[in-house]
């Protein structure tokens, strides 16, 4: 039955009908499908599987919807019918045995044995490109059977035939000593060898150089053969020595380039002939070279003789390279040594001898595997592994470049080793071990080379050892161990928890708002500049920002959460996170908000239950409490109150604090040291939260625990030796109680704004006074116990911050007690008197305390600026305190430092004196300590201020705390004393100096100094002890005239002292810090915890006030006048200017130490601003008197030499520009004011820049008409303008032109007329032989013009000038007649000039 095929247009119904017809007919199908076995050899192709039924498609039985995919049906393997599965065979082994996946194939690759395979060497060619085949050429190859073969196929067939004829590698072996490009020679057969030995003519088949080109075609070949035979006969008649001799003579006569060309030509022909011989005789036998024989040439007979001659010639022309001396003999049984490759065995040779450095040349630094810097001439054995490098192979150690190269190795162990060595190098560099042995900074070099991103890429490695090495190197780079130890040990100091952010202080647009209070939204929003800048650019300015831009935090989270590294890697990562959190509030927020990072750390490393851990290294830190994790939480909480609140609420930190504090450290089932540190960090975290008024509910829960801990302090302090970790734990506990006591104060500040911070501050504290009132009886025994060790310095130093913490707690306790409105004041007043009598007065009288005052100078950063100098490895982009090697004992943070205890003592004394006024007189004995007086004298002495580095900012802040507390106590004592103390003036100077040194974060201290000490009349004892009279007497001696009594300096000083309240109001309006910063600082220093927003201080870019802060209101006034073209109100202008001038006069007269930091040139520039503020201001009588007094102070003989106008001045870009503006203003509004003119004349002295004088005589000649200051009123000697002689030719010509044209006259400008006459006279009569021709010509021309002047008076002045004399009307003396030398010089003028002059001498 024939069934028709489906036709177009037929549907599926027709196909089903055809199928039914086919099945009913029962016909055999045209095609049979045979299902072969999946495994090779399972079934024979002829054996067909049984056909049970045919596959029939039925559409009617199919469902309308597709079957559900989930849950998937279970799949079971069905065995083949003929192969049942054995019961005793492992299914996994069966799968692996029959697996044919690509991975199984790749994993079973076996190297093929190629030892007996014939290797075909490429045939050398003498031309650069293969010959071009043209279709027109007739091919000699026999055509193939098929006439349709392409040219390409024919070419391939020819190449295959040629390849089959090529000899094998064993038959032809090149000699290792043959020159480059030489043709390997074959071993001739016995027949050929006999034919070669029979005659020597067979060695020369045909000429190599003579081609016969240029001859006729018929005679060319014959002539060439004749010449060749003659040459061969002559060569055969000569001995080899004669041949060499003749050859040397020819080589000496020929051009070397021609010789090279001939050799290359001969070499090419030999290669071509050899190739042709091989193709013509493919079956020619060759003697195989045994693998045991040395590789060398096997040519014999006459060709060997020729080779010997050529070898001798080559030895003479070019010395042969020395044979490679191997330390062993290669053996064929060694792996891959069947063919010896000599060039690859150079590394087995002995190292070359170490070269000694004979010069002072710099050499590349090399380091050991421990990061030690090796000396250039150190000789170390090779088994140490320090010679595995190519450059300078004889020198041990590895350079930074080689280590960088090793970090990119494919071997993970090498990458890990390189990172480990680099981390060791960084650690030693930060510790200062390299010193001045290296040129430049190692860290700077590494960062410039991209080391930061190399570490970031290494963290993405898949190998755990590389990740561990990268984490350790990252920690070594970012974290300075000494910095963390310093900040931890000073946490319990006076405001020790508040620290500066460890971020660069350079100006950057992305950092402008860092010192402002940042909300969460502001932190998350990046500036466009920062978001668009790539990480390398960010890292160039700030390493931490550059790292955060590379998604470092998610990677660290992945490492902690997924890979679960070892303890060392966990500690390294936690240390890096702590450093990131210390960077800024923004970085702390990013650490907190990284997905699952903090959850992983809290869950894995701060569990509430764990298995006991014994002493020794733990195999894993997971599910074990880790002190570093608790410290990370504490550092994060220090960044802001919002972060602290989120930690307490979102991560269940309260339960963990209860868990770690409820038990004593010895009961925590942890190693003793880890338990101590964990408990200490738990106390510190709670103390930070309490600094914001948070965590008060924990106090009620843990009150019995804290009481029990306090009761155990005195016994622990009695045990010896004292453990440092235990002392830190005790101090942290006392610091926690101090913050809780401050939180119990009932005084709640009112909110200052409607922000969320204000809403939080309005929430009352959950701790009341009744909760903390019983703490003082438990702390006083601790203080008594510690004070017993004061005479023993060794034990006292071992106590650490415990005594300071006790004093700070008592100060906070009395402050909170005094603010309880419901209690009787008599109670705390009596208790204060008891405490002073029982504790403080005996303490103040002890000699050890006097020795502590004496040691202030030795530990002071101000007195020892070099102690704060930055380290050589300090980088501006990576902030570090530079304490890697620890602090010396005699330093502000050293073990013998008196600063923490004395600062805490002064804080307590101030608190007691503020609450109980009657105790001030008894406590003021502190101010009389000789060591304190000497310390203050050295602090106010003129000396350069220490450079503002991260460590100096930290250290100076603590030193300024001590100075402020001393001044605050002195101010309290001064209000109760009828007469000023002897040290009052010193304290006032110290207050003035401290005001210009305070750093950001101390705005409250600066405000208090302005309010209390600086402008207090009691701190100016000179006003009541004859100071004004002494000033008048001094001026009378120096100036020699009394003048108007109201204009005297004494009267001005008296008036200034009377106007001190107005002066203070003026400076408070212009010098007070910003209100937001002031409120933040005030809350921190007053203990108003609900208003404390962060324990991170602003970035210490510069001090709060400039060094010239006394002129600050005047500068503000000048800028306002510049921005307001219409002018300022006269009342405000006169008042502010007068207050500033009064205060500056007081400082100039009685406190010159306060202005030592302001150079005289800067003071002169500020005085000039008085005239530039307003056109009428200088006409006010008080202003004129004050300016005249200040100008007289600047023109004193001891001050005038320090007036240098060419040095950079603070706040001034260019003094010549300011002077040009001053001249314009003088020319416009002066109207000949003499005081104004004196200020114009002061910068025109001869020792100052000629630019100033050129500006006057060149661009502002009109000033000369109004500059009528009389010579007697000139504030400086006239000789300052006339000596030495002027050497500027341009200025001299301007002088002469002004005199001749009448612009400069004696009655208009007597001072400059005298100056111009003196310099022109000196110039025209100068006879310096070293003068240039131009100067000589100008001098002679000017002298002729002087001789021909029509003005007889001017001509007489210019010719007869003798000396300046301000007492004469003219201002100078004249010769009655010309000296003989001048007469003789005048005779050199031309006769016609002398006759026309008509002047008789």
mmCIF file of N, CA and C in Angstrom, residues 783-888:
data_model
loop_
_atom_site.group_PDB
_atom_site.id
_atom_site.type_symbol
_atom_site.label_atom_id
_atom_site.label_comp_id
_atom_site.label_asym_id
_atom_site.label_seq_id
_atom_site.Cartn_x
_atom_site.Cartn_y
_atom_site.Cartn_z
ATOM 1 N N UNK A 783 40.356 56.045 96.485
ATOM 2 C CA UNK A 783 41.253 57.198 96.379
ATOM 3 C C UNK A 783 42.277 57.198 97.509
ATOM 4 N N UNK A 784 41.819 56.881 98.710
ATOM 5 C CA UNK A 784 42.745 56.852 99.854
ATOM 6 C C UNK A 784 43.813 55.788 99.652
ATOM 7 N N UNK A 785 43.402 54.652 99.090
ATOM 8 C CA UNK A 785 44.363 53.580 98.868
ATOM 9 C C UNK A 785 45.395 53.971 97.811
ATOM 10 N N UNK A 786 44.965 54.650 96.769
ATOM 11 C CA UNK A 786 45.910 55.040 95.713
ATOM 12 C C UNK A 786 46.848 56.142 96.168
ATOM 13 N N UNK A 787 46.348 57.080 96.997
ATOM 14 C CA UNK A 787 47.208 58.179 97.448
ATOM 15 C C UNK A 787 48.318 57.688 98.371
ATOM 16 N N UNK A 788 48.181 56.508 98.914
ATOM 17 C CA UNK A 788 49.250 55.963 99.753
ATOM 18 C C UNK A 788 50.498 55.655 98.942
ATOM 19 N N UNK A 789 50.307 55.402 97.656
ATOM 20 C CA UNK A 789 51.437 55.028 96.803
ATOM 21 C C UNK A 789 52.081 56.233 96.139
ATOM 22 N N UNK A 790 51.642 57.442 96.462
ATOM 23 C CA UNK A 790 52.225 58.624 95.818
ATOM 24 C C UNK A 790 53.720 58.762 96.106
ATOM 25 N N UNK A 791 54.218 58.485 97.301
ATOM 26 C CA UNK A 791 55.671 58.574 97.529
ATOM 27 C C UNK A 791 56.471 57.480 96.834
ATOM 28 N N UNK A 792 55.813 56.466 96.308
ATOM 29 C CA UNK A 792 56.519 55.365 95.640
ATOM 30 C C UNK A 792 56.288 55.479 94.124
ATOM 31 N N UNK A 793 57.217 56.044 93.398
ATOM 32 C CA UNK A 793 56.975 56.309 91.965
ATOM 33 C C UNK A 793 56.703 55.056 91.149
ATOM 34 N N UNK A 794 57.366 53.943 91.474
ATOM 35 C CA UNK A 794 57.166 52.739 90.671
ATOM 36 C C UNK A 794 55.746 52.214 90.799
ATOM 37 N N UNK A 795 55.240 52.174 92.030
ATOM 38 C CA UNK A 795 53.867 51.696 92.228
ATOM 39 C C UNK A 795 52.866 52.729 91.711
ATOM 40 N N UNK A 796 53.177 54.014 91.910
ATOM 41 C CA UNK A 796 52.274 55.074 91.442
ATOM 42 C C UNK A 796 52.114 55.034 89.928
ATOM 43 N N UNK A 797 53.199 54.819 89.211
ATOM 44 C CA UNK A 797 53.106 54.733 87.758
ATOM 45 C C UNK A 797 52.338 53.491 87.310
ATOM 46 N N UNK A 798 52.423 52.415 88.100
ATOM 47 C CA UNK A 798 51.694 51.195 87.743
ATOM 48 C C UNK A 798 50.197 51.335 87.941
ATOM 49 N N UNK A 799 49.758 52.309 88.756
ATOM 50 C CA UNK A 799 48.325 52.505 88.953
ATOM 51 C C UNK A 799 47.634 53.000 87.698
ATOM 52 N N UNK A 800 48.372 53.657 86.825
ATOM 53 C CA UNK A 800 47.782 54.134 85.587
ATOM 54 C C UNK A 800 46.758 55.224 85.835
ATOM 55 N N UNK A 801 45.589 55.137 85.192
ATOM 56 C CA UNK A 801 44.600 56.215 85.313
ATOM 57 C C UNK A 801 43.643 56.048 86.487
ATOM 58 N N UNK A 802 43.881 55.119 87.393
ATOM 59 C CA UNK A 802 42.929 54.893 88.493
ATOM 60 C C UNK A 802 42.829 56.111 89.410
ATOM 61 N N UNK A 803 43.918 56.728 89.882
ATOM 62 C CA UNK A 803 43.754 57.924 90.727
ATOM 63 C C UNK A 803 43.031 59.059 90.008
ATOM 64 N N UNK A 804 43.336 59.267 88.751
ATOM 65 C CA UNK A 804 42.651 60.324 88.003
ATOM 66 C C UNK A 804 41.162 60.034 87.886
ATOM 67 N N UNK A 805 40.812 58.777 87.633
ATOM 68 C CA UNK A 805 39.400 58.425 87.514
ATOM 69 C C UNK A 805 38.662 58.642 88.827
ATOM 70 N N UNK A 806 39.327 58.389 89.962
ATOM 71 C CA UNK A 806 38.693 58.631 91.259
ATOM 72 C C UNK A 806 38.412 60.125 91.462
ATOM 73 N N UNK A 807 39.381 60.974 91.137
ATOM 74 C CA UNK A 807 39.187 62.416 91.299
ATOM 75 C C UNK A 807 38.097 62.939 90.370
ATOM 76 N N UNK A 808 38.075 62.451 89.128
ATOM 77 C CA UNK A 808 37.044 62.906 88.196
ATOM 78 C C UNK A 808 35.659 62.468 88.641
ATOM 79 N N UNK A 809 35.540 61.278 89.210
ATOM 80 C CA UNK A 809 34.233 60.851 89.723
ATOM 81 C C UNK A 809 33.775 61.745 90.866
ATOM 82 N N UNK A 810 34.670 62.066 91.772
ATOM 83 C CA UNK A 810 34.282 62.907 92.907
ATOM 84 C C UNK A 810 33.879 64.297 92.433
ATOM 85 N N UNK A 811 34.567 64.830 91.413
ATOM 86 C CA UNK A 811 34.160 66.119 90.886
ATOM 87 C C UNK A 811 32.767 66.070 90.278
ATOM 88 N N UNK A 812 32.480 65.010 89.506
ATOM 89 C CA UNK A 812 31.135 64.876 88.936
ATOM 90 C C UNK A 812 30.100 64.642 90.027
ATOM 91 N N UNK A 813 30.463 63.928 91.067
ATOM 92 C CA UNK A 813 29.521 63.669 92.155
ATOM 93 C C UNK A 813 29.132 64.963 92.859
ATOM 94 N N UNK A 814 30.104 65.796 93.205
ATOM 95 C CA UNK A 814 29.780 67.059 93.882
ATOM 96 C C UNK A 814 29.030 68.016 92.957
ATOM 97 N N UNK A 815 29.345 67.980 91.666
ATOM 98 C CA UNK A 815 28.611 68.832 90.728
ATOM 99 C C UNK A 815 27.151 68.423 90.644
ATOM 100 N N UNK A 816 26.888 67.109 90.548
ATOM 101 C CA UNK A 816 25.501 66.652 90.503
ATOM 102 C C UNK A 816 24.783 66.872 91.825
ATOM 103 N N UNK A 817 25.491 66.719 92.934
ATOM 104 C CA UNK A 817 24.881 66.914 94.259
ATOM 105 C C UNK A 817 24.452 68.363 94.439
ATOM 106 N N UNK A 818 25.286 69.282 93.982
ATOM 107 C CA UNK A 818 24.959 70.697 94.160
ATOM 108 C C UNK A 818 23.782 71.142 93.294
ATOM 109 N N UNK A 819 23.422 70.368 92.289
ATOM 110 C CA UNK A 819 22.318 70.746 91.424
ATOM 111 C C UNK A 819 20.987 70.133 91.846
ATOM 112 N N UNK A 820 20.967 69.432 92.955
ATOM 113 C CA UNK A 820 19.730 68.847 93.466
ATOM 114 C C UNK A 820 18.984 69.913 94.253
ATOM 115 N N UNK A 821 17.897 70.373 93.665
ATOM 116 C CA UNK A 821 17.146 71.484 94.287
ATOM 117 C C UNK A 821 16.381 71.043 95.525
ATOM 118 N N UNK A 822 16.082 69.781 95.661
ATOM 119 C CA UNK A 822 15.295 69.336 96.807
ATOM 120 C C UNK A 822 16.114 69.012 98.029
ATOM 121 N N UNK A 823 17.421 69.163 97.977
ATOM 122 C CA UNK A 823 18.284 68.823 99.103
ATOM 123 C C UNK A 823 18.803 70.083 99.777
ATOM 124 N N UNK A 824 19.238 69.926 100.982
ATOM 125 C CA UNK A 824 19.752 71.061 101.755
ATOM 126 C C UNK A 824 21.179 71.364 101.333
ATOM 127 N N UNK A 825 21.473 72.615 100.944
ATOM 128 C CA UNK A 825 22.857 72.939 100.536
ATOM 129 C C UNK A 825 23.867 72.738 101.653
ATOM 130 N N UNK A 826 23.437 72.821 102.875
ATOM 131 C CA UNK A 826 24.388 72.686 103.981
ATOM 132 C C UNK A 826 25.020 71.302 103.987
ATOM 133 N N UNK A 827 24.284 70.317 103.516
ATOM 134 C CA UNK A 827 24.816 68.953 103.541
ATOM 135 C C UNK A 827 26.042 68.833 102.648
ATOM 136 N N UNK A 828 25.895 69.273 101.388
ATOM 137 C CA UNK A 828 27.063 69.092 100.507
ATOM 138 C C UNK A 828 28.179 70.077 100.810
ATOM 139 N N UNK A 829 27.861 71.267 101.371
ATOM 140 C CA UNK A 829 28.924 72.197 101.733
ATOM 141 C C UNK A 829 29.772 71.629 102.871
ATOM 142 N N UNK A 830 29.119 71.053 103.863
ATOM 143 C CA UNK A 830 29.876 70.455 104.964
ATOM 144 C C UNK A 830 30.683 69.255 104.497
ATOM 145 N N UNK A 831 30.102 68.474 103.606
ATOM 146 C CA UNK A 831 30.846 67.324 103.106
ATOM 147 C C UNK A 831 32.053 67.770 102.293
ATOM 148 N N UNK A 832 31.933 68.857 101.563
ATOM 149 C CA UNK A 832 33.087 69.370 100.823
ATOM 150 C C UNK A 832 34.188 69.815 101.762
ATOM 151 N N UNK A 833 33.821 70.502 102.828
ATOM 152 C CA UNK A 833 34.843 70.939 103.789
ATOM 153 C C UNK A 833 35.537 69.741 104.416
ATOM 154 N N UNK A 834 34.744 68.699 104.717
ATOM 155 C CA UNK A 834 35.360 67.500 105.277
ATOM 156 C C UNK A 834 36.315 66.861 104.280
ATOM 157 N N UNK A 835 35.905 66.794 103.014
ATOM 158 C CA UNK A 835 36.753 66.163 102.006
ATOM 159 C C UNK A 835 38.043 66.958 101.803
ATOM 160 N N UNK A 836 37.923 68.280 101.804
ATOM 161 C CA UNK A 836 39.126 69.097 101.616
ATOM 162 C C UNK A 836 40.081 68.910 102.777
ATOM 163 N N UNK A 837 39.569 68.903 103.968
ATOM 164 C CA UNK A 837 40.444 68.750 105.147
ATOM 165 C C UNK A 837 41.043 67.353 105.227
ATOM 166 N N UNK A 838 40.303 66.367 104.801
ATOM 167 C CA UNK A 838 40.750 64.986 104.965
ATOM 168 C C UNK A 838 41.627 64.508 103.823
ATOM 169 N N UNK A 839 41.366 65.007 102.602
ATOM 170 C CA UNK A 839 42.074 64.487 101.431
ATOM 171 C C UNK A 839 42.961 65.527 100.748
ATOM 172 N N UNK A 840 42.347 66.675 100.362
ATOM 173 C CA UNK A 840 43.055 67.585 99.469
ATOM 174 C C UNK A 840 44.180 68.337 100.152
ATOM 175 N N UNK A 841 43.926 68.921 101.303
ATOM 176 C CA UNK A 841 44.983 69.703 101.948
ATOM 177 C C UNK A 841 46.204 68.846 102.280
ATOM 178 N N UNK A 842 46.052 67.634 102.822
ATOM 179 C CA UNK A 842 47.258 66.806 103.011
ATOM 180 C C UNK A 842 47.936 66.460 101.678
ATOM 181 N N UNK A 843 47.120 66.268 100.637
ATOM 182 C CA UNK A 843 47.723 65.952 99.341
ATOM 183 C C UNK A 843 48.519 67.134 98.797
ATOM 184 N N UNK A 844 47.979 68.351 98.902
ATOM 185 C CA UNK A 844 48.665 69.521 98.351
ATOM 186 C C UNK A 844 49.957 69.836 99.076
ATOM 187 N N UNK A 845 50.106 69.364 100.274
ATOM 188 C CA UNK A 845 51.320 69.651 101.047
ATOM 189 C C UNK A 845 52.382 68.572 100.913
ATOM 190 N N UNK A 846 52.109 67.532 100.151
ATOM 191 C CA UNK A 846 53.081 66.449 100.020
ATOM 192 C C UNK A 846 54.185 66.830 99.038
ATOM 193 N N UNK A 847 55.448 66.513 99.348
ATOM 194 C CA UNK A 847 56.547 66.804 98.407
ATOM 195 C C UNK A 847 56.434 66.087 97.073
ATOM 196 N N UNK A 848 55.917 64.829 97.035
ATOM 197 C CA UNK A 848 55.800 64.210 95.704
ATOM 198 C C UNK A 848 54.924 64.995 94.740
ATOM 199 N N UNK A 849 53.915 65.689 95.265
ATOM 200 C CA UNK A 849 53.090 66.495 94.376
ATOM 201 C C UNK A 849 53.893 67.664 93.810
ATOM 202 N N UNK A 850 54.776 68.256 94.616
ATOM 203 C CA UNK A 850 55.651 69.310 94.104
ATOM 204 C C UNK A 850 56.568 68.813 93.007
ATOM 205 N N UNK A 851 57.035 67.572 93.143
ATOM 206 C CA UNK A 851 57.878 67.020 92.068
ATOM 207 C C UNK A 851 57.076 66.795 90.784
ATOM 208 N N UNK A 852 55.802 66.508 90.928
ATOM 209 C CA UNK A 852 54.962 66.363 89.738
ATOM 210 C C UNK A 852 54.811 67.713 89.024
ATOM 211 N N UNK A 853 54.651 68.808 89.802
ATOM 212 C CA UNK A 853 54.598 70.133 89.169
ATOM 213 C C UNK A 853 55.920 70.442 88.466
ATOM 214 N N UNK A 854 57.011 70.020 89.056
ATOM 215 C CA UNK A 854 58.318 70.286 88.444
ATOM 216 C C UNK A 854 58.523 69.515 87.136
ATOM 217 N N UNK A 855 57.881 68.365 87.030
ATOM 218 C CA UNK A 855 58.081 67.541 85.828
ATOM 219 C C UNK A 855 57.179 67.951 84.668
ATOM 220 N N UNK A 856 56.373 69.003 84.862
ATOM 221 C CA UNK A 856 55.499 69.439 83.770
ATOM 222 C C UNK A 856 56.312 69.886 82.555
ATOM 223 N N UNK A 857 57.388 70.609 82.790
ATOM 224 C CA UNK A 857 58.180 71.115 81.664
ATOM 225 C C UNK A 857 58.820 69.995 80.867
ATOM 226 N N UNK A 858 59.222 68.917 81.559
ATOM 227 C CA UNK A 858 59.875 67.816 80.849
ATOM 228 C C UNK A 858 58.898 67.033 79.984
ATOM 229 N N UNK A 859 57.637 66.995 80.376
ATOM 230 C CA UNK A 859 56.639 66.217 79.639
ATOM 231 C C UNK A 859 55.763 67.069 78.738
ATOM 232 N N UNK A 860 55.979 68.366 78.695
ATOM 233 C CA UNK A 860 55.096 69.254 77.959
ATOM 234 C C UNK A 860 55.410 69.237 76.467
ATOM 235 N N UNK A 861 54.411 69.090 75.617
ATOM 236 C CA UNK A 861 54.657 69.239 74.168
ATOM 237 C C UNK A 861 55.010 70.667 73.784
ATOM 238 N N UNK A 862 54.482 71.657 74.504
ATOM 239 C CA UNK A 862 54.820 73.042 74.188
ATOM 240 C C UNK A 862 56.280 73.350 74.494
ATOM 241 N N UNK A 863 56.759 72.848 75.599
ATOM 242 C CA UNK A 863 58.154 73.102 75.978
ATOM 243 C C UNK A 863 59.120 72.218 75.214
ATOM 244 N N UNK A 864 58.642 71.141 74.636
ATOM 245 C CA UNK A 864 59.487 70.235 73.860
ATOM 246 C C UNK A 864 58.825 69.980 72.516
ATOM 247 N N UNK A 865 58.889 70.946 71.589
ATOM 248 C CA UNK A 865 58.180 70.780 70.307
ATOM 249 C C UNK A 865 58.652 69.580 69.496
ATOM 250 N N UNK A 866 59.908 69.177 69.684
ATOM 251 C CA UNK A 866 60.407 68.050 68.897
ATOM 252 C C UNK A 866 59.726 66.740 69.271
ATOM 253 N N UNK A 867 59.153 66.676 70.472
ATOM 254 C CA UNK A 867 58.467 65.448 70.860
ATOM 255 C C UNK A 867 57.198 65.221 70.052
ATOM 256 N N UNK A 868 56.705 66.257 69.394
ATOM 257 C CA UNK A 868 55.491 66.136 68.571
ATOM 258 C C UNK A 868 55.803 66.137 67.082
ATOM 259 N N UNK A 869 57.078 66.061 66.740
ATOM 260 C CA UNK A 869 57.427 66.090 65.317
ATOM 261 C C UNK A 869 56.886 64.846 64.632
ATOM 262 N N UNK A 870 56.481 64.995 63.395
ATOM 263 C CA UNK A 870 55.927 63.875 62.640
ATOM 264 C C UNK A 870 57.037 62.894 62.278
ATOM 265 N N UNK A 871 56.680 61.636 62.195
ATOM 266 C CA UNK A 871 57.634 60.594 61.851
ATOM 267 C C UNK A 871 57.946 60.625 60.359
ATOM 268 N N UNK A 872 59.069 60.041 59.944
ATOM 269 C CA UNK A 872 59.384 60.047 58.501
ATOM 270 C C UNK A 872 58.350 59.337 57.651
ATOM 271 N N UNK A 873 57.641 58.363 58.240
ATOM 272 C CA UNK A 873 56.661 57.615 57.465
ATOM 273 C C UNK A 873 55.266 58.219 57.544
ATOM 274 N N UNK A 874 55.113 59.390 58.160
ATOM 275 C CA UNK A 874 53.797 60.016 58.255
ATOM 276 C C UNK A 874 53.337 60.476 56.879
ATOM 277 N N UNK A 875 52.111 60.158 56.556
ATOM 278 C CA UNK A 875 51.535 60.517 55.263
ATOM 279 C C UNK A 875 50.320 61.406 55.483
ATOM 280 N N UNK A 876 50.161 62.440 54.686
ATOM 281 C CA UNK A 876 48.977 63.286 54.852
ATOM 282 C C UNK A 876 47.681 62.586 54.502
ATOM 283 N N UNK A 877 47.751 61.566 53.648
ATOM 284 C CA UNK A 877 46.530 60.864 53.255
ATOM 285 C C UNK A 877 46.153 59.734 54.194
ATOM 286 N N UNK A 878 47.015 59.385 55.129
ATOM 287 C CA UNK A 878 46.745 58.309 56.082
ATOM 288 C C UNK A 878 47.150 58.799 57.467
ATOM 289 N N UNK A 879 46.170 59.213 58.243
ATOM 290 C CA UNK A 879 46.438 59.849 59.526
ATOM 291 C C UNK A 879 46.820 58.784 60.550
ATOM 292 N N UNK A 880 47.856 59.063 61.285
ATOM 293 C CA UNK A 880 48.307 58.191 62.366
ATOM 294 C C UNK A 880 48.931 59.056 63.439
ATOM 295 N N UNK A 881 48.761 58.633 64.678
ATOM 296 C CA UNK A 881 49.346 59.383 65.781
ATOM 297 C C UNK A 881 50.854 59.202 65.873
ATOM 298 N N UNK A 882 51.392 58.209 65.191
ATOM 299 C CA UNK A 882 52.841 58.015 65.194
ATOM 300 C C UNK A 882 53.380 57.490 66.494
ATOM 301 N N UNK A 883 52.629 56.603 67.142
ATOM 302 C CA UNK A 883 53.063 56.047 68.437
ATOM 303 C C UNK A 883 53.360 54.565 68.309
ATOM 304 N N UNK A 884 53.909 54.162 67.162
ATOM 305 C CA UNK A 884 54.169 52.739 66.957
ATOM 306 C C UNK A 884 55.188 52.202 67.954
ATOM 307 N N UNK A 885 56.159 53.001 68.298
ATOM 308 C CA UNK A 885 57.171 52.545 69.238
ATOM 309 C C UNK A 885 56.847 52.825 70.684
ATOM 310 N N UNK A 886 55.632 53.332 70.964
ATOM 311 C CA UNK A 886 55.280 53.680 72.338
ATOM 312 C C UNK A 886 55.761 55.072 72.692
ATOM 313 N N UNK A 887 55.168 55.632 73.747
ATOM 314 C CA UNK A 887 55.530 56.970 74.207
ATOM 315 C C UNK A 887 56.612 56.874 75.273
ATOM 316 N N UNK A 888 57.585 57.785 75.259
ATOM 317 C CA UNK A 888 58.600 57.780 76.312
ATOM 318 C C UNK A 888 57.966 58.042 77.678
#
